[in-house]
Short mmCIF file of C-alpha atoms and ligand atoms in Angstrom, two decimals:
data_model
loop_
_atom_site.label_atom_id
_atom_site.label_comp_id
_atom_site.label_asym_id
_atom_site.label_seq_id
_atom_site.Cartn_x
_atom_site.Cartn_y
_atom_site.Cartn_z
CA UNK A 1 0.07 -0.17 0.03
CA UNK A 2 2.60 2.54 1.11
CA UNK A 3 4.80 1.64 -2.10
CA UNK A 4 1.44 2.80 -4.43
CA UNK A 5 0.90 5.64 -2.83
CA UNK A 6 4.29 6.75 -3.14
CA UNK A 7 4.08 5.73 -6.54
CA UNK A 8 1.17 7.70 -6.98
CA UNK A 9 2.58 10.78 -5.58
CA UNK A 10 5.66 10.26 -7.62
CA UNK A 11 3.51 10.13 -11.09
CA UNK A 12 1.71 13.62 -9.98
CA UNK A 13 4.64 15.35 -9.07
CA UNK A 14 6.15 14.58 -12.96
CA UNK A 15 2.46 15.18 -14.42
CA UNK A 16 2.75 18.72 -12.14
CA UNK A 17 6.10 19.62 -13.60
CA UNK A 18 5.45 18.69 -17.07
CA UNK A 19 2.11 20.46 -17.34
CA UNK A 20 3.61 23.80 -15.75
CA UNK A 21 6.52 23.35 -18.61
CA UNK A 22 3.98 22.97 -21.17
CA UNK A 23 1.72 25.48 -21.29
CA UNK A 24 0.83 24.81 -24.72
CA UNK A 25 -0.95 21.54 -23.51
CA UNK A 26 -3.77 23.49 -22.27
CA UNK A 27 -7.64 22.61 -21.38
CA UNK A 28 -8.19 25.29 -24.13
CA UNK A 29 -6.81 22.22 -26.62
CA UNK A 30 -9.53 20.24 -26.14
CA UNK A 31 -11.39 19.24 -29.43
CA UNK A 32 -14.94 17.93 -29.20
CA UNK A 33 -16.59 15.19 -31.58
CA UNK A 34 -19.46 13.63 -30.25
CA UNK A 35 -19.52 12.87 -26.36
CA UNK A 36 -15.55 12.95 -26.12
CA UNK A 37 -12.61 15.78 -26.48
CA UNK A 38 -9.44 15.12 -27.60
CA UNK A 39 -6.06 16.70 -27.01
CA UNK A 40 -3.53 16.68 -30.12
CA UNK A 41 -0.13 17.17 -28.22
CA UNK A 42 2.40 18.09 -30.45
CA UNK A 43 4.97 19.45 -28.20
CA UNK A 44 5.29 17.03 -25.58
CA UNK A 45 7.16 13.74 -26.18
CA UNK A 46 7.12 11.29 -23.84
CA UNK A 47 7.62 7.17 -23.99
CA UNK A 48 4.52 5.25 -24.13
CA UNK A 49 3.67 5.02 -20.65
CA UNK A 50 4.48 8.40 -19.37
CA UNK A 51 2.41 9.96 -22.10
CA UNK A 52 -0.68 7.77 -20.64
CA UNK A 53 0.43 8.94 -16.94
CA UNK A 54 0.43 12.33 -18.80
CA UNK A 55 -3.22 11.81 -20.09
CA UNK A 56 -4.44 10.26 -16.88
CA UNK A 57 -3.49 13.92 -15.25
CA UNK A 58 -6.10 15.05 -17.14
CA UNK A 59 -8.66 12.90 -16.44
CA UNK A 60 -8.22 11.23 -19.69
CA UNK A 61 -6.47 8.50 -21.39
CA UNK A 62 -4.40 7.74 -24.76
CA UNK A 63 -7.02 8.13 -27.37
CA UNK A 64 -9.23 5.38 -28.49
CA UNK A 65 -9.34 5.50 -32.34
CA UNK A 66 -12.30 3.31 -33.26
CA UNK A 67 -13.65 4.78 -36.68
CA UNK A 68 -12.94 6.36 -39.64
CA UNK A 69 -14.54 9.33 -38.14
CA UNK A 70 -12.57 9.55 -34.85
CA UNK A 71 -9.59 9.19 -37.34
CA UNK A 72 -10.13 11.90 -39.74
CA UNK A 73 -10.85 14.24 -36.97
CA UNK A 74 -7.95 13.51 -35.39
CA UNK A 75 -5.65 13.95 -38.23
CA UNK A 76 -6.86 17.14 -39.39
CA UNK A 77 -5.07 18.64 -36.58
CA UNK A 78 -1.71 17.75 -37.56
CA UNK A 79 -2.69 18.13 -41.30
CA UNK A 80 -0.71 19.88 -43.58
CA UNK A 81 1.54 17.21 -41.82
CA UNK A 82 4.42 18.72 -39.37
CA UNK A 83 7.92 19.89 -41.07
CA UNK A 84 9.56 16.62 -39.32
CA UNK A 85 7.85 13.28 -39.70
CA UNK A 86 5.97 12.57 -36.15
CA UNK A 87 4.37 9.66 -34.78
CA UNK A 88 1.58 10.34 -31.74
CA UNK A 89 1.04 7.48 -29.01
CA UNK A 90 -2.91 6.40 -29.06
CA UNK A 91 -4.05 4.13 -26.78
CA UNK A 92 -3.98 0.89 -28.13
CA UNK A 93 -0.87 -2.03 -27.40
CA UNK A 94 -0.35 -5.72 -27.83
CA UNK A 95 2.07 -6.02 -24.83
CA UNK A 96 -0.07 -9.09 -23.32
CA UNK A 97 -0.39 -10.89 -26.51
CA UNK A 98 2.26 -10.23 -29.33
CA UNK A 99 -0.05 -9.55 -32.26
CA UNK A 100 -3.39 -9.15 -30.40
CA UNK A 101 -3.92 -5.30 -29.90
CA UNK A 102 -6.40 -4.09 -27.44
CA UNK A 103 -7.74 -0.55 -26.41
CA UNK A 104 -6.67 0.25 -22.73
CA UNK A 105 -9.64 -0.81 -21.28
CA UNK A 106 -9.11 -4.25 -22.30
CA UNK A 107 -11.35 -4.60 -25.50
CA UNK A 108 -9.88 -5.88 -28.72
CA UNK A 109 -8.97 -3.79 -31.42
CA UNK A 110 -11.23 -4.14 -34.37
CA UNK A 111 -11.31 -1.13 -36.34
CA UNK A 112 -7.86 -1.28 -39.10
CA UNK A 113 -6.39 2.30 -38.84
CA UNK A 114 -3.05 0.88 -39.69
CA UNK A 115 -0.73 1.76 -42.55
CA UNK A 116 -0.08 -0.72 -45.43
CA UNK A 117 1.94 -3.31 -43.49
CA UNK A 118 1.28 -2.60 -40.26
CA UNK A 119 1.67 -3.74 -37.54
CA UNK A 120 4.99 -5.35 -38.49
CA UNK A 121 6.74 -5.54 -34.74
CA UNK A 122 9.61 -4.48 -36.78
CA UNK A 123 13.02 -5.85 -34.88
CA UNK A 124 10.70 -7.85 -32.93
CA UNK A 125 9.93 -5.16 -29.72
CA UNK A 126 7.37 -3.16 -31.36
CA UNK A 127 4.12 -3.21 -28.96
CA UNK A 128 2.41 0.21 -29.13
CA UNK A 129 0.93 2.14 -31.23
CA UNK A 130 1.34 5.65 -33.18
CA UNK A 131 -0.76 7.45 -35.46
CA UNK A 132 1.57 9.36 -38.18
CA UNK A 133 1.98 12.61 -38.91
CA UNK A 134 3.74 12.53 -42.21
CA UNK A 135 4.51 14.24 -45.75
CA UNK A 136 4.51 10.75 -47.17
CA UNK A 137 0.43 10.30 -48.18
CA UNK A 138 0.58 6.70 -47.52
CA UNK A 139 1.37 6.58 -44.04
CA UNK A 140 -0.17 10.09 -42.92
CA UNK A 141 -2.84 9.52 -40.44
CA UNK A 142 -2.63 6.32 -40.08
CA UNK A 143 -0.80 3.91 -37.47
CA UNK A 144 2.40 2.20 -36.86
CA UNK A 145 3.67 -0.27 -34.23
CA UNK A 146 6.54 1.12 -32.32
CA UNK A 147 8.67 0.42 -29.42
CA UNK A 148 6.96 1.61 -25.97
CA UNK A 149 10.34 3.42 -24.75
CA UNK A 150 10.66 6.12 -27.69
CA UNK A 151 9.72 9.31 -27.11
CA UNK A 152 6.89 10.53 -29.28
CA UNK A 153 4.02 12.99 -29.18
CA UNK A 154 0.81 11.87 -28.00
CA UNK A 155 -3.36 12.44 -28.18
CA UNK A 156 -5.62 12.22 -25.14
CA UNK A 157 -9.09 11.76 -24.99
CA UNK A 158 -11.93 12.06 -22.44
CA UNK A 159 -15.72 12.02 -22.09
CA UNK A 160 -17.22 14.81 -21.50
CA UNK A 161 -19.71 13.57 -18.81
CA UNK A 162 -19.00 12.55 -15.92
CA UNK A 163 -21.36 9.99 -13.94
CA UNK A 164 -22.41 9.37 -10.76
CA UNK A 165 -24.90 6.20 -9.86
CA UNK A 166 -26.24 5.99 -6.17
CA UNK A 167 -28.15 3.29 -5.34
CA UNK A 168 -29.42 3.22 -1.72
CA UNK A 169 -31.01 0.23 0.01
CA UNK A 170 -34.14 -0.45 -0.94
CA UNK A 171 -37.17 -2.39 0.01
CA UNK A 172 -37.66 -5.45 -2.42
CA UNK A 173 -39.98 -5.02 -5.37
CA UNK A 174 -38.29 -1.66 -6.78
CA UNK A 175 -35.38 0.42 -6.74
CA UNK A 176 -34.58 3.88 -6.33
CA UNK A 177 -31.27 4.82 -8.70
CA UNK A 178 -29.78 8.68 -8.54
CA UNK A 179 -27.76 8.94 -12.24
CA UNK A 180 -26.27 12.44 -11.96
CA UNK A 181 -24.17 13.71 -14.88
CA UNK A 182 -21.56 16.80 -15.03
CA UNK A 183 -20.98 18.00 -18.50
CA UNK A 184 -16.93 19.06 -18.26
CA UNK A 185 -18.03 22.03 -20.61
CA UNK A 186 -17.60 25.46 -19.03
CA UNK A 187 -20.47 27.03 -17.83
CA UNK A 188 -22.92 24.31 -19.29
CA UNK A 189 -25.00 22.23 -16.50
CA UNK A 190 -27.49 19.66 -18.32
CA UNK A 191 -31.34 19.92 -18.10
CA UNK A 192 -33.63 17.59 -16.24
CA UNK A 193 -34.49 15.83 -19.82
CA UNK A 194 -30.97 15.37 -20.78
CA UNK A 195 -29.85 12.73 -17.88
CA UNK A 196 -31.40 9.62 -18.79
CA UNK A 197 -31.78 6.10 -17.07
CA UNK A 198 -32.54 2.67 -19.16
CA UNK A 199 -32.87 -0.90 -17.78
CA UNK A 200 -32.01 -4.36 -19.04
CA UNK A 201 -29.85 -7.03 -20.30
CA UNK A 202 -27.84 -5.32 -22.79
CA UNK A 203 -27.20 -1.46 -23.40
CA UNK A 204 -29.43 -1.48 -27.06
CA UNK A 205 -32.35 -3.79 -25.72
CA UNK A 206 -32.86 -1.74 -22.48
CA UNK A 207 -35.73 -0.02 -21.94
CA UNK A 208 -35.80 4.08 -21.03
CA UNK A 209 -37.56 4.80 -17.82
CA UNK A 210 -39.07 8.44 -17.03
CA UNK A 211 -37.25 10.30 -14.05
CA UNK A 212 -39.27 11.00 -10.91
CA UNK A 213 -37.53 13.74 -9.27
CA UNK A 214 -34.53 16.15 -10.53
CA UNK A 215 -31.87 18.32 -8.27
CA UNK A 216 -29.10 20.22 -9.57
CA UNK A 217 -26.21 18.90 -7.08
CA UNK A 218 -23.20 21.80 -7.83
CA UNK A 219 -22.49 21.02 -11.45
CA UNK A 220 -24.10 17.54 -11.55
CA UNK A 221 -28.02 17.30 -12.80
CA UNK A 222 -29.01 14.77 -10.63
CA UNK A 223 -32.38 12.75 -11.61
CA UNK A 224 -33.95 9.73 -9.49
CA UNK A 225 -35.66 7.01 -11.02
CA UNK A 226 -37.93 4.43 -9.55
CA UNK A 227 -37.72 0.82 -10.94
CA UNK A 228 -40.24 -1.68 -10.97
CA UNK A 229 -40.25 -5.28 -11.79
CA UNK A 230 -36.74 -5.92 -11.84
CA UNK A 231 -35.65 -8.73 -13.73
CA UNK A 232 -32.49 -10.53 -12.48
CA UNK A 233 -29.40 -9.99 -14.61
CA UNK A 234 -30.83 -6.83 -15.42
CA UNK A 235 -28.37 -3.83 -15.58
CA UNK A 236 -28.80 -0.30 -15.03
CA UNK A 237 -27.39 2.16 -17.93
CA UNK A 238 -27.14 6.05 -16.86
CA UNK A 239 -26.27 8.38 -19.75
CA UNK A 240 -26.69 11.93 -21.17
CA UNK A 241 -29.19 12.68 -24.45
CA UNK A 242 -29.56 9.89 -26.90
CA UNK A 243 -28.88 6.16 -26.21
CA UNK A 244 -25.30 6.00 -26.61
CA UNK A 245 -24.53 3.51 -29.31
CA UNK A 246 -20.79 3.80 -28.54
CA UNK A 247 -20.58 1.68 -25.45
CA UNK A 248 -18.00 4.03 -23.25
CA UNK A 249 -20.45 7.05 -23.00
CA UNK A 250 -22.64 5.79 -20.24
CA UNK A 251 -22.37 4.27 -16.58
CA UNK A 252 -23.33 0.76 -15.45
CA UNK A 253 -24.04 -0.40 -12.10
CA UNK A 254 -26.14 -3.51 -11.01
CA UNK A 255 -28.45 -3.82 -8.11
CA UNK A 256 -27.76 -3.11 -4.45
CA UNK A 257 -29.02 -5.17 -1.60
CA UNK A 258 -32.47 -4.67 -0.77
CA UNK A 259 -34.10 -4.40 3.08
CA UNK A 260 -35.25 -7.62 4.53
CA UNK A 261 -39.03 -6.72 5.24
CA UNK A 262 -40.45 -8.03 8.84
CA UNK A 263 -42.90 -11.27 8.68
CA UNK A 264 -44.90 -12.28 11.43
CA UNK A 265 -44.02 -15.41 12.82
CA UNK A 266 -47.45 -16.49 13.35
CA UNK A 267 -51.28 -15.55 12.95
CA UNK A 268 -52.92 -12.61 14.78
CA UNK A 269 -55.01 -14.13 17.79
CA UNK A 270 -58.77 -13.91 17.61
CA UNK A 271 -60.62 -12.28 20.16
CA UNK A 272 -64.13 -11.20 21.12
CA UNK A 273 -66.35 -12.19 17.95
CA UNK A 274 -69.89 -11.10 17.17
CA UNK A 275 -72.25 -11.54 14.30
CA UNK A 276 -70.56 -8.62 12.55
CA UNK A 277 -67.06 -7.91 13.94
CA UNK A 278 -63.94 -9.48 15.12
CA UNK A 279 -61.16 -8.49 17.15
CA UNK A 280 -57.51 -9.78 16.49
CA UNK A 281 -54.24 -9.42 18.50
CA UNK A 282 -50.23 -9.80 17.47
CA UNK A 283 -47.57 -8.70 18.91
CA UNK A 284 -45.44 -5.43 17.49
CA UNK A 285 -41.86 -6.09 15.66
CA UNK A 286 -39.17 -5.68 18.21
CA UNK A 287 -36.29 -3.77 17.06
CA UNK A 288 -32.90 -6.14 17.85
CA UNK A 289 -34.54 -8.77 18.54
CA UNK A 290 -37.05 -9.53 15.84
CA UNK A 291 -35.44 -10.13 12.19
CA UNK A 292 -35.90 -8.23 9.53
CA UNK A 293 -34.80 -4.34 9.07
CA UNK A 294 -36.98 -2.16 10.68
CA UNK A 295 -38.27 0.38 11.12
CA UNK A 296 -41.80 -1.05 10.83
CA UNK A 297 -44.10 1.38 10.64
CA UNK A 298 -47.65 0.09 10.44
CA UNK A 299 -49.87 -2.86 9.85
CA UNK A 300 -52.11 -3.94 7.33
CA UNK A 301 -54.92 -6.24 8.11
CA UNK A 302 -56.36 -8.78 5.43
CA UNK A 303 -59.28 -10.94 5.02
CA UNK A 304 -60.63 -13.66 3.34
CA UNK A 305 -63.84 -15.39 2.62
CA UNK A 306 -65.18 -18.30 0.82
CA UNK A 307 -67.04 -15.99 -1.79
CA UNK A 308 -64.65 -13.94 -2.14
CA UNK A 309 -60.91 -15.94 -2.49
CA UNK A 310 -59.09 -12.65 -2.57
CA UNK A 311 -57.76 -11.63 0.35
CA UNK A 312 -59.24 -8.03 0.89
CA UNK A 313 -57.63 -5.16 2.93
CA UNK A 314 -59.67 -4.45 6.27
CA UNK A 315 -57.19 -1.69 7.21
CA UNK A 316 -54.48 -0.32 8.28
CA UNK A 317 -52.89 0.70 11.82
CA UNK A 318 -49.79 2.42 12.62
CA UNK A 319 -47.00 0.93 15.16
CA UNK A 320 -47.48 4.13 17.33
CA UNK A 321 -51.01 2.89 18.60
CA UNK A 322 -51.04 -0.15 20.93
CA UNK A 323 -50.39 -0.55 24.66
CA UNK A 324 -46.73 -1.58 25.85
CA UNK A 325 -43.40 0.08 25.58
CA UNK A 326 -40.80 -2.06 23.60
CA UNK A 327 -42.92 -4.64 22.43
CA UNK A 328 -46.70 -3.46 21.82
CA UNK A 329 -49.97 -5.61 21.81
CA UNK A 330 -51.64 -4.50 18.40
CA UNK A 331 -55.35 -4.57 18.41
CA UNK A 332 -57.49 -3.88 15.35
CA UNK A 333 -61.62 -4.60 15.44
CA UNK A 334 -63.07 -6.02 11.97
CA UNK A 335 -66.34 -4.63 11.29
CA UNK A 336 -69.14 -4.84 8.97
CA UNK A 337 -69.01 -8.75 8.72
CA UNK A 338 -71.49 -11.50 7.78
CA UNK A 339 -73.15 -13.32 10.41
CA UNK A 340 -72.65 -17.34 10.14
CA UNK A 341 -69.27 -16.82 7.97
CA UNK A 342 -66.09 -18.18 8.10
CA UNK A 343 -63.27 -15.89 7.70
CA UNK A 344 -59.41 -15.94 6.92
CA UNK A 345 -57.64 -13.51 8.82
CA UNK A 346 -54.16 -12.00 8.09
CA UNK A 347 -51.47 -9.06 9.00
CA UNK A 348 -48.75 -7.93 7.29
CA UNK A 349 -46.04 -5.73 8.67
CA UNK A 350 -45.02 -2.41 6.87
CA UNK A 351 -41.65 -1.03 6.78
CA UNK A 352 -40.79 2.88 5.75
CA UNK A 353 -40.27 3.87 2.31
CA UNK A 354 -42.28 2.87 -0.92
CA UNK A 355 -42.86 -1.28 -1.26
CA UNK A 356 -42.39 -1.86 2.25
CA UNK A 357 -44.96 -4.61 3.06
CA UNK A 358 -43.75 -7.49 4.21
CA UNK A 359 -45.87 -11.14 3.46
CA UNK A 360 -48.78 -12.01 5.08
CA UNK A 361 -48.61 -13.91 8.29
CA UNK A 362 -50.05 -17.12 8.60
CA UNK A 363 -53.71 -16.91 8.88
CA UNK A 364 -56.66 -17.26 11.66
CA UNK A 365 -59.85 -18.70 10.79
CA UNK A 366 -62.72 -17.61 12.77
CA UNK A 367 -66.40 -18.15 12.09
CA UNK A 368 -68.83 -15.45 13.08
CA UNK A 369 -72.20 -16.28 14.95
CA UNK A 370 -75.51 -16.82 13.34
CA UNK A 371 -77.68 -14.36 14.21
CA UNK A 372 -80.50 -16.51 14.94
CA UNK A 373 -78.73 -18.05 17.39
CA UNK A 374 -79.25 -15.05 19.59
C1 LIG B 1 -27.90 12.94 -6.16
O1 LIG B 1 -28.93 12.88 -4.57
C2 LIG B 1 -29.17 11.73 -3.68
C3 LIG B 1 -30.31 11.77 -2.79
O2 LIG B 1 -30.12 13.02 -2.34
C4 LIG B 1 -27.42 11.75 -3.19
O3 LIG B 1 -27.64 10.39 -2.04
C5 LIG B 1 -26.52 11.96 -4.16
O4 LIG B 1 -25.27 11.44 -3.48
C6 LIG B 1 -26.41 12.77 -5.42
N1 LIG B 1 -25.57 12.62 -6.34
C7 LIG B 1 -24.47 13.71 -6.68
C8 LIG B 1 -23.54 13.35 -7.34
O5 LIG B 1 -24.85 14.69 -6.02
C1 LIG B 2 -45.54 -4.79 -12.34
O1 LIG B 2 -45.76 -6.09 -12.62
C2 LIG B 2 -47.40 -6.64 -12.08
C3 LIG B 2 -47.42 -7.98 -12.50
O2 LIG B 2 -46.73 -7.94 -13.75
C4 LIG B 2 -48.04 -5.62 -12.85
O3 LIG B 2 -49.21 -6.01 -12.53
C5 LIG B 2 -47.41 -4.04 -12.50
O4 LIG B 2 -48.36 -2.85 -13.35
C6 LIG B 2 -46.19 -3.89 -12.91
N1 LIG B 2 -45.96 -2.48 -12.29
C7 LIG B 2 -45.27 -1.29 -12.62
C8 LIG B 2 -44.67 -0.32 -12.53
O5 LIG B 2 -44.64 -1.66 -14.13
C1 LIG B 3 -18.78 -2.60 -25.25
O1 LIG B 3 -18.43 -3.40 -26.68
C2 LIG B 3 -17.13 -4.20 -26.44
C3 LIG B 3 -16.79 -4.49 -27.87
O2 LIG B 3 -17.64 -3.79 -29.15
C4 LIG B 3 -18.44 -5.49 -26.29
O3 LIG B 3 -17.52 -6.47 -26.36
C5 LIG B 3 -19.39 -5.19 -24.77
O4 LIG B 3 -20.09 -6.55 -24.89
C6 LIG B 3 -20.35 -4.05 -24.74
N1 LIG B 3 -20.45 -3.86 -23.77
C7 LIG B 3 -21.88 -3.24 -23.06
C8 LIG B 3 -22.31 -3.00 -21.96
O5 LIG B 3 -22.46 -3.00 -24.20
C1 LIG B 4 -58.77 -20.30 4.59
O1 LIG B 4 -57.34 -20.48 4.40
C2 LIG B 4 -57.57 -22.01 4.22
C3 LIG B 4 -56.16 -22.06 3.67
O2 LIG B 4 -55.49 -21.44 2.73
C4 LIG B 4 -58.32 -22.36 2.91
O3 LIG B 4 -58.58 -23.85 2.74
C5 LIG B 4 -59.50 -21.98 3.48
O4 LIG B 4 -60.68 -22.03 2.22
C6 LIG B 4 -59.50 -20.54 3.70
N1 LIG B 4 -61.18 -20.02 4.11
C7 LIG B 4 -61.82 -19.09 4.15
C8 LIG B 4 -63.11 -18.79 4.29
O5 LIG B 4 -61.43 -18.31 3.11
#
């Protein structure tokens, strides 16, 4: 641990020194294309690792050049070609497996931006990729592989969005997600409709969700989303603007823990019974002793008859009522019952927050007396 923090500090000092020497590599030279900005630095010369460290100091990485559009865009900043032939480090190498170039995030290089005959691992030690600025039109704006320890110019890239996903613990059955996005353009903040969330197995098959509230937290546009009926394996995608087709411009999360909602271990006890009412009792949830995550804020009382097979809610009471300190005896009177009828009665506990109702308790069966018998 100690070693790694010293190393971090060391790199930071190098970057600070470079940044102060190279006034030219200022933020104002970043050029925007889609959701990313690029810095084409034709002044600094560093080896591949130092170049990546410099980019990281800007919150960026060596550039990922994975389309004609990006390649042409970057080439436009070194056209006409610089007087002396140069190659600019970009963010792919084959250090891990010779001949298998990968971007810095580990994904394979599929787009072919190589100059004719490259990569050739010339001399046996060429593992890092760079993009030519050359008066030789055959290679200008195209890639070569080179020794990673050679000092070269560099191209950094970073997304213009910073994502912060917060997923507080919730009750089962739904999830509350905060998707907050900051856009790294001075003086610009996102409007509520710019920050979006979708859910599904993959980005392209995900379904968008409307936000339920929004706030501005510093530079971050912070939207909250309520997700119901989440399927296991679903992922959450937070992004800005349109559904991104390039899968680096979003933030991804999977679900976090849910609260364990209390279930009464046994059914309520029946007390006084009349032809139209039944009194039931049960013990309240006891913090620290009973299982489940509290606080339990109330109870729902259900009834069921042979005629109506469905459970219907007979009422709701607050956990504050009832007699006793730690453990309260809860009491509820079911009224407007039919005489001479069998009723199943069950109680569920409700913890605070949406979706806080637990499973119904085991049931108690009571039969109201017939009127004629009186
Ligand atoms: C967004 O709001 C939630 C709830 O207030 C908060 O927990 C979270 O930290 C906020 N995110 C940011 C980036 O401010
Ligand atoms: C969740 O699913 C249930 C049953 O499939 C459905 O009745 C309910 O409307 C859904 N809720 C939402 C918010 O989509
Ligand atoms: C992102 O793209 C890579 C390569 O194209 C792909 O393998 C990966 O599955 C994608 N990730 C998502 C979350 O779509
Ligand atoms: C009560 O519940 C039991 C067990 O589920 C069921 O067999 C019975 O029919 C129910 N009685 C009424 C009145 O719903």
